[in-house]
Amino acid sequence: MTGTEFDAFLSTACETLPAGPVGLAVSGGGDSMALMLMAAEWADRTGSTVHAVTVDHGLRPEAAGEAAFVGETAAALGLSHDVLRWTGWDGQGNLQDQARQARYHLLAQWAGKRGAIAVLLGHTIDDQAETLLMRLARGAGVDGLSAMAPQFTRHGVSFLRPLMQVQRRTLRGYLRDRGQEWIEDPSNEDTKFDRVKARQALEALAPLGLNSETLSRVAGNMAQARDALNWSAHRFVRSAVATVAGDLIIQRDAFLDLPDELARRVLVRALCWISGAGYVPRRAEVWHLLQAVREGKGATLHGCRMMPRKGGLHLFREYVAVKGLTCDPGHAWDGRWVLTGPESAGCHIAVLGEAGLALCLDWRDTGRPAAAVMADPAVWRRDRLIAAPLAGVANGWQAELGPERDDFANTLLSH
């Protein structure tokens, strides 16, 4: 990618964003180091401000030295540099997934503090091809095989991938021409990682024409198919899904008329919208839930509960998923509800529960099942119920969904 092409991409991508500094995630590897040099040159030409940042996951002893190397290079380029450290790994669950989720969360928080309008990432066309192969091995569907988005939003922050059509070897050539060193992560040669296996497989598949460019085109075709499915699902949601106090009510007969893939898509997005989970449930689990819908049975999945009721499918937050959550008034409870009101001193937000429900004499007027109302947020002062706005006991308090949860239908048009 030439400087002119890089400038053109950023100019186009930033058209819809407010003016301001741009963030840059740099690990020290060849891709992100090339991105930092390009961004520094772009800043010089345009007078823009660029801030660099490195996330240290605390999983390798070399990480601190790599972050220091990035900082020294950034300083030589006239860029600021910060280091973010993750300390959340407890040895349980999927390390790579947790590290990825934590990385985006840390970057989003950092961008907010720096006032960055977007954060640039160094993903390349080779990353796209490797990701496609790994997802093929897992039997992924349309969404999993679709191209990585050149621009997306996470935690309210825009992330851009300006190098998605550039090959890794091209970027390393760019660095050599400028005499710039980079760090090779030894894990890039460790075949216990799927991405390394995929990289080696690409070399073996090259004689068949299955190279990064070809697989990137396939991913682009799948992305178009995904967008068409999402468009159809969006139209269905607008006509057959109602939102009531953060719950979703789907017209059951209309839902059962949908093709399986559209039904699955609507259901998965509904579960993620209600739970706020940053990942989708397993495909087999979703098919079990769809079978329960067909049989007229209730079920739970992804921290949500589905209940056939009055000709509809009522989806709401599962009580056990939120029973231990607390926060201060004005903060997001369960990542979705913000409760505000008078005299908040000494108050906290927690789930309404069975005891709170018994104190809300008019909760039935909401038209929602008891299990859904029990999972609502309420205002407590120690063990005393102060307010439960969604259950008909407002007492001057209001409960509002956060901006990322205010329109379920629109989530189907984003990815």
Short mmCIF file of C-alpha atoms in Angstrom, two decimals:
data_model
loop_
_atom_site.label_atom_id
_atom_site.label_comp_id
_atom_site.label_asym_id
_atom_site.label_seq_id
_atom_site.Cartn_x
_atom_site.Cartn_y
_atom_site.Cartn_z
CA MET A 1 0.00 0.00 0.00
CA THR A 2 1.38 3.40 -0.97
CA GLY A 3 1.10 6.50 1.16
CA THR A 4 -1.52 7.86 -1.25
CA GLU A 5 -3.64 4.69 -0.96
CA PHE A 6 -3.33 4.76 2.83
CA ASP A 7 -4.37 8.43 2.96
CA ALA A 8 -7.34 7.72 0.68
CA PHE A 9 -8.54 4.85 2.86
CA LEU A 10 -8.33 6.84 6.08
CA SER A 11 -9.97 9.88 4.49
CA THR A 12 -12.90 7.75 3.32
CA ALA A 13 -13.20 5.78 6.56
CA CYS A 14 -13.09 8.89 8.73
CA GLU A 15 -15.66 10.83 6.69
CA THR A 16 -18.49 9.71 8.99
CA LEU A 17 -16.46 10.27 12.16
CA PRO A 18 -16.00 13.52 14.06
CA ALA A 19 -12.67 15.29 13.76
CA GLY A 20 -10.08 14.30 16.30
CA PRO A 21 -7.03 12.19 17.12
CA VAL A 22 -6.63 8.65 15.83
CA GLY A 23 -5.49 5.73 17.98
CA LEU A 24 -3.13 3.01 16.78
CA ALA A 25 -2.76 -0.49 18.29
CA VAL A 26 0.85 -1.66 17.90
CA SER A 27 2.20 -5.00 19.14
CA GLY A 28 5.69 -4.64 17.68
CA GLY A 29 5.11 -7.22 14.95
CA GLY A 30 5.74 -6.45 11.30
CA ASP A 31 2.13 -5.64 10.40
CA SER A 32 1.45 -3.16 13.18
CA MET A 33 4.92 -1.60 12.94
CA ALA A 34 4.34 -0.91 9.25
CA LEU A 35 0.95 0.54 10.14
CA MET A 36 2.58 2.85 12.70
CA LEU A 37 5.10 4.15 10.16
CA MET A 38 2.34 4.76 7.61
CA ALA A 39 0.17 6.48 10.20
CA ALA A 40 3.07 8.70 11.30
CA GLU A 41 3.71 9.75 7.69
CA TRP A 42 -0.02 10.39 7.25
CA ALA A 43 -0.03 12.54 10.39
CA ASP A 44 2.90 14.57 9.07
CA ARG A 45 1.20 15.16 5.72
CA THR A 46 -2.24 16.01 7.11
CA GLY A 47 -1.46 17.60 10.47
CA SER A 48 -3.49 14.90 12.21
CA THR A 49 -2.73 13.57 15.69
CA VAL A 50 -1.91 9.89 16.19
CA HIS A 51 -1.56 8.11 19.55
CA ALA A 52 0.02 4.64 19.71
CA VAL A 53 -0.81 1.99 22.30
CA THR A 54 0.40 -1.51 23.14
CA VAL A 55 -1.61 -4.11 25.07
CA ASP A 56 0.48 -6.32 27.33
CA HIS A 57 -1.57 -9.40 28.25
CA GLY A 58 0.97 -10.39 30.86
CA LEU A 59 1.26 -13.88 29.40
CA ARG A 60 4.86 -13.76 28.12
CA PRO A 61 7.93 -12.39 29.91
CA GLU A 62 9.11 -10.80 26.65
CA ALA A 63 5.98 -8.64 26.35
CA ALA A 64 7.29 -5.80 28.51
CA GLY A 65 10.45 -5.48 26.39
CA GLU A 66 8.37 -5.54 23.20
CA ALA A 67 6.16 -2.74 24.53
CA ALA A 68 9.29 -0.72 25.38
CA PHE A 69 10.58 -1.25 21.81
CA VAL A 70 7.30 0.06 20.40
CA GLY A 71 7.47 3.05 22.72
CA GLU A 72 11.01 3.95 21.61
CA THR A 73 10.02 3.69 17.93
CA ALA A 74 6.89 5.76 18.50
CA ALA A 75 8.92 8.47 20.24
CA ALA A 76 11.34 8.59 17.30
CA LEU A 77 8.34 9.10 15.01
CA GLY A 78 6.94 11.86 17.20
CA LEU A 79 4.01 9.80 18.47
CA SER A 80 2.80 9.35 22.02
CA HIS A 81 2.70 5.78 23.33
CA ASP A 82 0.85 4.07 26.18
CA VAL A 83 1.00 0.53 27.53
CA LEU A 84 -2.18 -1.21 28.72
CA ARG A 85 -1.82 -4.26 30.94
CA TRP A 86 -4.37 -7.03 31.30
CA THR A 87 -4.43 -8.94 34.56
CA GLY A 88 -7.74 -10.76 34.16
CA TRP A 89 -6.58 -14.26 33.22
CA ASP A 90 -7.48 -16.75 35.96
CA GLY A 91 -6.43 -19.92 34.14
CA GLN A 92 -10.01 -20.85 33.27
CA GLY A 93 -11.84 -20.93 29.95
CA ASN A 94 -10.65 -20.02 26.46
CA LEU A 95 -7.50 -17.93 26.90
CA GLN A 96 -7.33 -16.59 23.35
CA ASP A 97 -10.98 -15.53 23.33
CA GLN A 98 -10.74 -13.88 26.76
CA ALA A 99 -7.55 -12.07 25.74
CA ARG A 100 -9.20 -10.81 22.54
CA GLN A 101 -12.28 -9.58 24.40
CA ALA A 102 -10.10 -7.90 27.03
CA ARG A 103 -7.93 -6.29 24.34
CA TYR A 104 -10.90 -4.57 22.69
CA HIS A 105 -12.28 -3.46 26.04
CA LEU A 106 -8.95 -1.98 27.11
CA LEU A 107 -8.45 -0.28 23.74
CA ALA A 108 -11.95 1.21 23.87
CA GLN A 109 -11.37 2.60 27.36
CA TRP A 110 -8.00 4.00 26.30
CA ALA A 111 -9.49 5.61 23.17
CA GLY A 112 -12.08 7.35 25.31
CA LYS A 113 -9.41 8.78 27.61
CA ARG A 114 -7.30 9.91 24.65
CA GLY A 115 -10.27 11.36 22.83
CA ALA A 116 -9.51 9.18 19.79
CA ILE A 117 -12.22 9.06 17.12
CA ALA A 118 -11.08 5.58 16.01
CA VAL A 119 -8.43 2.94 16.64
CA LEU A 120 -6.43 1.51 13.71
CA LEU A 121 -5.62 -2.22 13.64
CA GLY A 122 -2.93 -3.94 11.56
CA HIS A 123 -4.89 -6.92 10.17
CA THR A 124 -3.89 -7.96 6.64
CA ILE A 125 -5.26 -10.02 3.77
CA ASP A 126 -3.22 -12.95 5.13
CA ASP A 127 -5.04 -12.69 8.46
CA GLN A 128 -8.30 -12.83 6.52
CA ALA A 129 -7.27 -15.99 4.64
CA GLU A 130 -6.00 -17.74 7.77
CA THR A 131 -9.16 -16.89 9.66
CA LEU A 132 -11.30 -18.31 6.85
CA LEU A 133 -9.39 -21.61 6.90
CA MET A 134 -9.67 -21.93 10.67
CA ARG A 135 -13.40 -21.30 10.56
CA LEU A 136 -13.84 -23.79 7.73
CA ALA A 137 -12.25 -26.39 9.97
CA ARG A 138 -14.86 -25.61 12.64
CA GLY A 139 -17.76 -26.00 10.23
CA ALA A 140 -18.67 -22.31 10.36
CA GLY A 141 -21.73 -20.90 8.62
CA VAL A 142 -22.19 -17.78 6.53
CA ASP A 143 -21.26 -15.34 9.29
CA GLY A 144 -18.11 -17.20 10.29
CA LEU A 145 -16.89 -17.38 6.71
CA SER A 146 -17.61 -13.74 5.93
CA ALA A 147 -14.88 -11.18 5.46
CA MET A 148 -13.53 -9.31 8.44
CA ALA A 149 -15.12 -5.87 8.40
CA PRO A 150 -12.77 -3.00 7.41
CA GLN A 151 -14.60 -0.88 9.98
CA PHE A 152 -16.65 -1.89 13.04
CA THR A 153 -17.74 -0.59 16.42
CA ARG A 154 -16.94 -2.20 19.76
CA HIS A 155 -17.79 -0.74 23.18
CA GLY A 156 -18.87 2.47 21.47
CA VAL A 157 -15.52 2.97 19.70
CA SER A 158 -14.82 2.72 15.94
CA PHE A 159 -12.06 0.35 14.86
CA LEU A 160 -10.52 0.51 11.37
CA ARG A 161 -8.47 -2.07 9.45
CA PRO A 162 -6.71 -0.05 6.73
CA LEU A 163 -4.38 -2.90 5.61
CA MET A 164 -7.00 -5.56 4.83
CA GLN A 165 -6.00 -5.76 1.16
CA VAL A 166 -2.24 -5.75 1.79
CA GLN A 167 -0.05 -8.84 2.02
CA ARG A 168 2.18 -9.47 5.01
CA ARG A 169 5.29 -9.79 2.84
CA THR A 170 4.56 -6.40 1.25
CA LEU A 171 4.56 -4.75 4.66
CA ARG A 172 7.84 -6.37 5.61
CA GLY A 173 9.35 -5.11 2.39
CA TYR A 174 8.07 -1.66 3.29
CA LEU A 175 9.83 -1.88 6.67
CA ARG A 176 13.11 -3.11 5.16
CA ASP A 177 13.12 -0.24 2.69
CA ARG A 178 12.98 2.16 5.63
CA GLY A 179 15.47 0.27 7.76
CA GLN A 180 12.85 -0.33 10.44
CA GLU A 181 13.13 -3.41 12.64
CA TRP A 182 10.19 -5.36 14.02
CA ILE A 183 9.63 -8.21 16.47
CA GLU A 184 8.86 -11.76 15.40
CA ASP A 185 6.70 -13.45 18.02
CA PRO A 186 8.09 -17.01 18.52
CA SER A 187 4.51 -18.28 18.82
CA ASN A 188 4.14 -17.53 15.09
CA GLU A 189 6.15 -20.71 14.47
CA ASP A 190 4.46 -22.86 17.15
CA THR A 191 2.27 -25.44 15.40
CA LYS A 192 0.13 -26.00 18.49
CA PHE A 193 -1.72 -22.83 17.44
CA ASP A 194 -4.39 -23.16 14.75
CA ARG A 195 -3.35 -19.94 13.04
CA VAL A 196 0.17 -21.28 12.47
CA LYS A 197 -1.30 -24.47 11.03
CA ALA A 198 -3.52 -22.41 8.75
CA ARG A 199 -0.52 -20.36 7.60
CA GLN A 200 1.34 -23.54 6.69
CA ALA A 201 -1.75 -24.97 4.97
CA LEU A 202 -1.98 -21.88 2.77
CA GLU A 203 1.51 -22.53 1.50
CA ALA A 204 0.55 -26.09 0.63
CA LEU A 205 -2.69 -24.98 -1.09
CA ALA A 206 -1.05 -22.27 -3.21
CA PRO A 207 -0.54 -24.57 -6.26
CA LEU A 208 -4.35 -24.99 -6.41
CA GLY A 209 -4.81 -21.25 -6.55
CA LEU A 210 -6.06 -21.14 -2.96
CA ASN A 211 -3.99 -18.18 -1.87
CA SER A 212 -4.76 -15.20 0.32
CA GLU A 213 -6.26 -13.17 -2.54
CA THR A 214 -8.61 -15.98 -3.61
CA LEU A 215 -9.76 -16.73 -0.09
CA SER A 216 -10.26 -13.03 0.57
CA ARG A 217 -12.58 -12.87 -2.45
CA VAL A 218 -14.51 -15.87 -1.12
CA ALA A 219 -14.83 -14.16 2.26
CA GLY A 220 -16.09 -11.04 0.48
CA ASN A 221 -18.72 -13.10 -1.37
CA MET A 222 -19.84 -14.64 1.91
CA ALA A 223 -20.06 -11.17 3.44
CA GLN A 224 -22.49 -10.15 0.70
CA ALA A 225 -24.59 -13.26 1.44
CA ARG A 226 -24.50 -12.41 5.15
CA ASP A 227 -25.64 -8.85 4.50
CA ALA A 228 -28.56 -10.11 2.37
CA LEU A 229 -29.64 -12.49 5.14
CA ASN A 230 -29.35 -9.74 7.73
CA TRP A 231 -31.44 -7.43 5.54
CA SER A 232 -34.20 -10.05 5.36
CA ALA A 233 -34.00 -10.70 9.10
CA HIS A 234 -34.19 -6.95 9.75
CA ARG A 235 -37.41 -6.69 7.72
CA PHE A 236 -38.90 -9.58 9.68
CA VAL A 237 -37.98 -8.02 13.03
CA ARG A 238 -39.53 -4.69 12.06
CA SER A 239 -42.84 -6.40 11.27
CA ALA A 240 -43.03 -9.28 13.77
CA VAL A 241 -40.97 -8.46 16.88
CA ALA A 242 -41.92 -6.12 19.71
CA THR A 243 -39.67 -4.76 22.46
CA VAL A 244 -41.21 -4.49 25.92
CA ALA A 245 -39.09 -3.38 28.88
CA GLY A 246 -35.97 -4.87 27.32
CA ASP A 247 -37.70 -8.17 26.48
CA LEU A 248 -38.39 -9.33 22.93
CA ILE A 249 -41.72 -10.79 21.86
CA ILE A 250 -41.68 -12.61 18.52
CA GLN A 251 -44.87 -13.56 16.69
CA ARG A 252 -44.61 -17.35 16.86
CA ASP A 253 -46.52 -18.27 13.68
CA ALA A 254 -44.58 -15.76 11.59
CA PHE A 255 -41.33 -17.03 13.11
CA LEU A 256 -42.14 -20.64 12.27
CA ASP A 257 -42.70 -19.65 8.63
CA LEU A 258 -39.11 -18.40 8.31
CA PRO A 259 -36.45 -20.50 6.56
CA ASP A 260 -34.23 -22.21 9.12
CA GLU A 261 -31.24 -19.93 8.56
CA LEU A 262 -33.28 -16.75 9.00
CA ALA A 263 -34.97 -18.15 12.11
CA ARG A 264 -31.59 -19.08 13.57
CA ARG A 265 -30.19 -15.64 12.74
CA VAL A 266 -33.06 -13.77 14.42
CA LEU A 267 -32.85 -15.98 17.49
CA VAL A 268 -29.08 -15.66 17.86
CA ARG A 269 -29.19 -11.87 17.57
CA ALA A 270 -32.05 -11.75 20.08
CA LEU A 271 -30.08 -13.78 22.62
CA CYS A 272 -26.98 -11.61 22.19
CA TRP A 273 -28.98 -8.37 22.37
CA ILE A 274 -30.64 -9.38 25.63
CA SER A 275 -27.58 -10.95 27.29
CA GLY A 276 -24.99 -8.51 25.97
CA ALA A 277 -22.63 -11.43 25.33
CA GLY A 278 -19.79 -10.63 22.94
CA TYR A 279 -19.95 -14.09 21.38
CA VAL A 280 -22.73 -16.20 19.87
CA PRO A 281 -24.00 -19.50 21.31
CA ARG A 282 -22.90 -22.73 19.71
CA ARG A 283 -24.81 -23.71 16.60
CA ALA A 284 -25.98 -27.05 18.07
CA GLU A 285 -27.38 -25.29 21.14
CA VAL A 286 -29.32 -22.86 18.95
CA TRP A 287 -30.84 -25.72 16.96
CA HIS A 288 -32.01 -27.32 20.24
CA LEU A 289 -33.65 -24.01 21.14
CA LEU A 290 -35.32 -23.84 17.72
CA GLN A 291 -36.65 -27.34 18.26
CA ALA A 292 -38.16 -26.25 21.57
CA VAL A 293 -39.86 -23.37 19.75
CA ARG A 294 -41.35 -25.79 17.21
CA GLU A 295 -42.59 -28.04 19.99
CA GLY A 296 -44.11 -25.16 21.94
CA LYS A 297 -41.75 -25.62 24.89
CA GLY A 298 -39.77 -23.16 26.93
CA ALA A 299 -35.98 -23.22 27.21
CA THR A 300 -32.96 -21.28 28.43
CA LEU A 301 -29.76 -20.40 26.58
CA HIS A 302 -27.03 -17.77 26.68
CA GLY A 303 -28.27 -16.27 29.94
CA CYS A 304 -31.75 -15.81 28.45
CA ARG A 305 -35.08 -17.56 28.82
CA MET A 306 -37.62 -18.29 26.08
CA MET A 307 -41.27 -18.80 27.00
CA PRO A 308 -44.12 -19.51 24.54
CA ARG A 309 -46.90 -17.17 25.63
CA LYS A 310 -50.08 -15.74 24.11
CA GLY A 311 -49.15 -16.62 20.56
CA GLY A 312 -45.67 -15.20 20.91
CA LEU A 313 -42.18 -16.21 21.90
CA HIS A 314 -41.25 -14.15 24.93
CA LEU A 315 -37.47 -13.82 25.34
CA PHE A 316 -36.06 -12.20 28.45
CA ARG A 317 -33.04 -12.19 30.77
CA GLU A 318 -32.66 -15.28 32.90
CA TYR A 319 -32.86 -14.48 36.62
CA VAL A 320 -29.92 -16.69 37.65
CA ALA A 321 -27.68 -14.85 35.14
CA VAL A 322 -28.13 -11.50 36.92
CA LYS A 323 -29.00 -12.35 40.53
CA GLY A 324 -25.54 -11.39 41.83
CA LEU A 325 -25.04 -8.19 39.79
CA THR A 326 -24.90 -4.81 41.54
CA CYS A 327 -23.83 -1.31 40.56
CA ASP A 328 -24.29 2.30 41.62
CA PRO A 329 -27.18 4.41 40.28
CA GLY A 330 -26.33 6.03 36.96
CA HIS A 331 -24.09 3.16 35.91
CA ALA A 332 -25.01 0.37 33.49
CA TRP A 333 -26.48 -2.61 35.31
CA ASP A 334 -26.03 -5.87 33.39
CA GLY A 335 -24.38 -3.72 30.71
CA ARG A 336 -27.78 -2.50 29.53
CA TRP A 337 -29.97 -0.72 32.12
CA VAL A 338 -29.20 2.72 33.55
CA LEU A 339 -31.37 3.73 36.53
CA THR A 340 -31.50 7.34 37.67
CA GLY A 341 -33.64 9.12 40.20
CA PRO A 342 -33.85 11.27 43.33
CA GLU A 343 -31.97 10.76 46.56
CA SER A 344 -29.59 8.04 45.36
CA ALA A 345 -27.29 8.28 48.39
CA GLY A 346 -26.84 4.89 49.97
CA CYS A 347 -28.66 3.16 47.12
CA HIS A 348 -27.49 0.43 44.80
CA ILE A 349 -28.94 -1.30 41.78
CA ALA A 350 -29.60 -5.05 41.99
CA VAL A 351 -32.02 -7.59 40.59
CA LEU A 352 -35.66 -7.31 41.74
CA GLY A 353 -35.97 -11.01 42.57
CA GLU A 354 -38.87 -12.86 44.14
CA ALA A 355 -38.82 -10.81 47.35
CA GLY A 356 -38.92 -7.54 45.42
CA LEU A 357 -41.63 -8.82 43.10
CA ALA A 358 -43.89 -9.48 46.10
CA LEU A 359 -43.62 -5.78 46.98
CA CYS A 360 -44.69 -4.64 43.49
CA LEU A 361 -48.44 -5.08 43.73
CA ASP A 362 -49.15 -3.92 40.17
CA TRP A 363 -46.42 -5.87 38.33
CA ARG A 364 -49.07 -7.84 36.38
CA ASP A 365 -50.11 -4.61 34.67
CA THR A 366 -46.83 -4.77 32.74
CA GLY A 367 -48.19 -7.75 30.78
CA ARG A 368 -44.93 -9.60 31.32
CA PRO A 369 -44.41 -12.97 33.02
CA ALA A 370 -43.24 -13.04 36.62
CA ALA A 371 -39.94 -14.70 35.63
CA ALA A 372 -39.13 -11.73 33.37
CA VAL A 373 -40.03 -9.07 35.94
CA MET A 374 -37.98 -10.83 38.63
CA ALA A 375 -34.89 -10.39 36.42
CA ASP A 376 -35.41 -6.60 36.16
CA PRO A 377 -33.12 -4.07 37.87
CA ALA A 378 -34.39 -2.39 41.03
CA VAL A 379 -33.17 0.29 43.41
CA TRP A 380 -32.32 -0.91 46.91
CA ARG A 381 -31.09 0.76 50.07
CA ARG A 382 -29.64 -2.17 51.98
CA ASP A 383 -32.57 -4.63 52.08
CA ARG A 384 -35.27 -2.04 51.46
CA LEU A 385 -36.82 -1.72 48.00
CA ILE A 386 -36.77 1.93 46.92
CA ALA A 387 -37.98 1.64 43.33
CA ALA A 388 -38.60 -0.83 40.51
CA PRO A 389 -39.47 1.33 37.47
CA LEU A 390 -40.00 -1.61 35.10
CA ALA A 391 -42.33 -3.32 37.58
CA GLY A 392 -44.63 -0.35 38.12
CA VAL A 393 -42.98 1.10 41.25
CA ALA A 394 -41.19 4.18 39.92
CA ASN A 395 -41.11 6.52 42.94
CA GLY A 396 -39.44 9.12 40.72
CA TRP A 397 -36.88 6.70 39.22
CA GLN A 398 -36.37 5.90 35.54
CA ALA A 399 -34.83 2.88 33.82
CA GLU A 400 -33.44 3.33 30.31
CA LEU A 401 -31.59 1.02 27.96
CA GLY A 402 -28.06 2.10 27.03
CA PRO A 403 -27.41 3.43 23.52
CA GLU A 404 -26.08 0.07 22.26
CA ARG A 405 -29.32 -1.68 23.27
CA ASP A 406 -31.96 0.84 22.29
CA ASP A 407 -32.95 -0.68 18.93
CA PHE A 408 -32.82 -4.43 18.47
CA ALA A 409 -33.69 -4.37 14.76
CA ASN A 410 -30.67 -2.23 13.88
CA THR A 411 -28.27 -4.78 15.39
CA LEU A 412 -29.11 -7.00 12.43
CA LEU A 413 -27.60 -4.45 10.08
CA SER A 414 -24.29 -4.32 11.96
CA HIS A 415 -21.60 -6.99 12.35
#
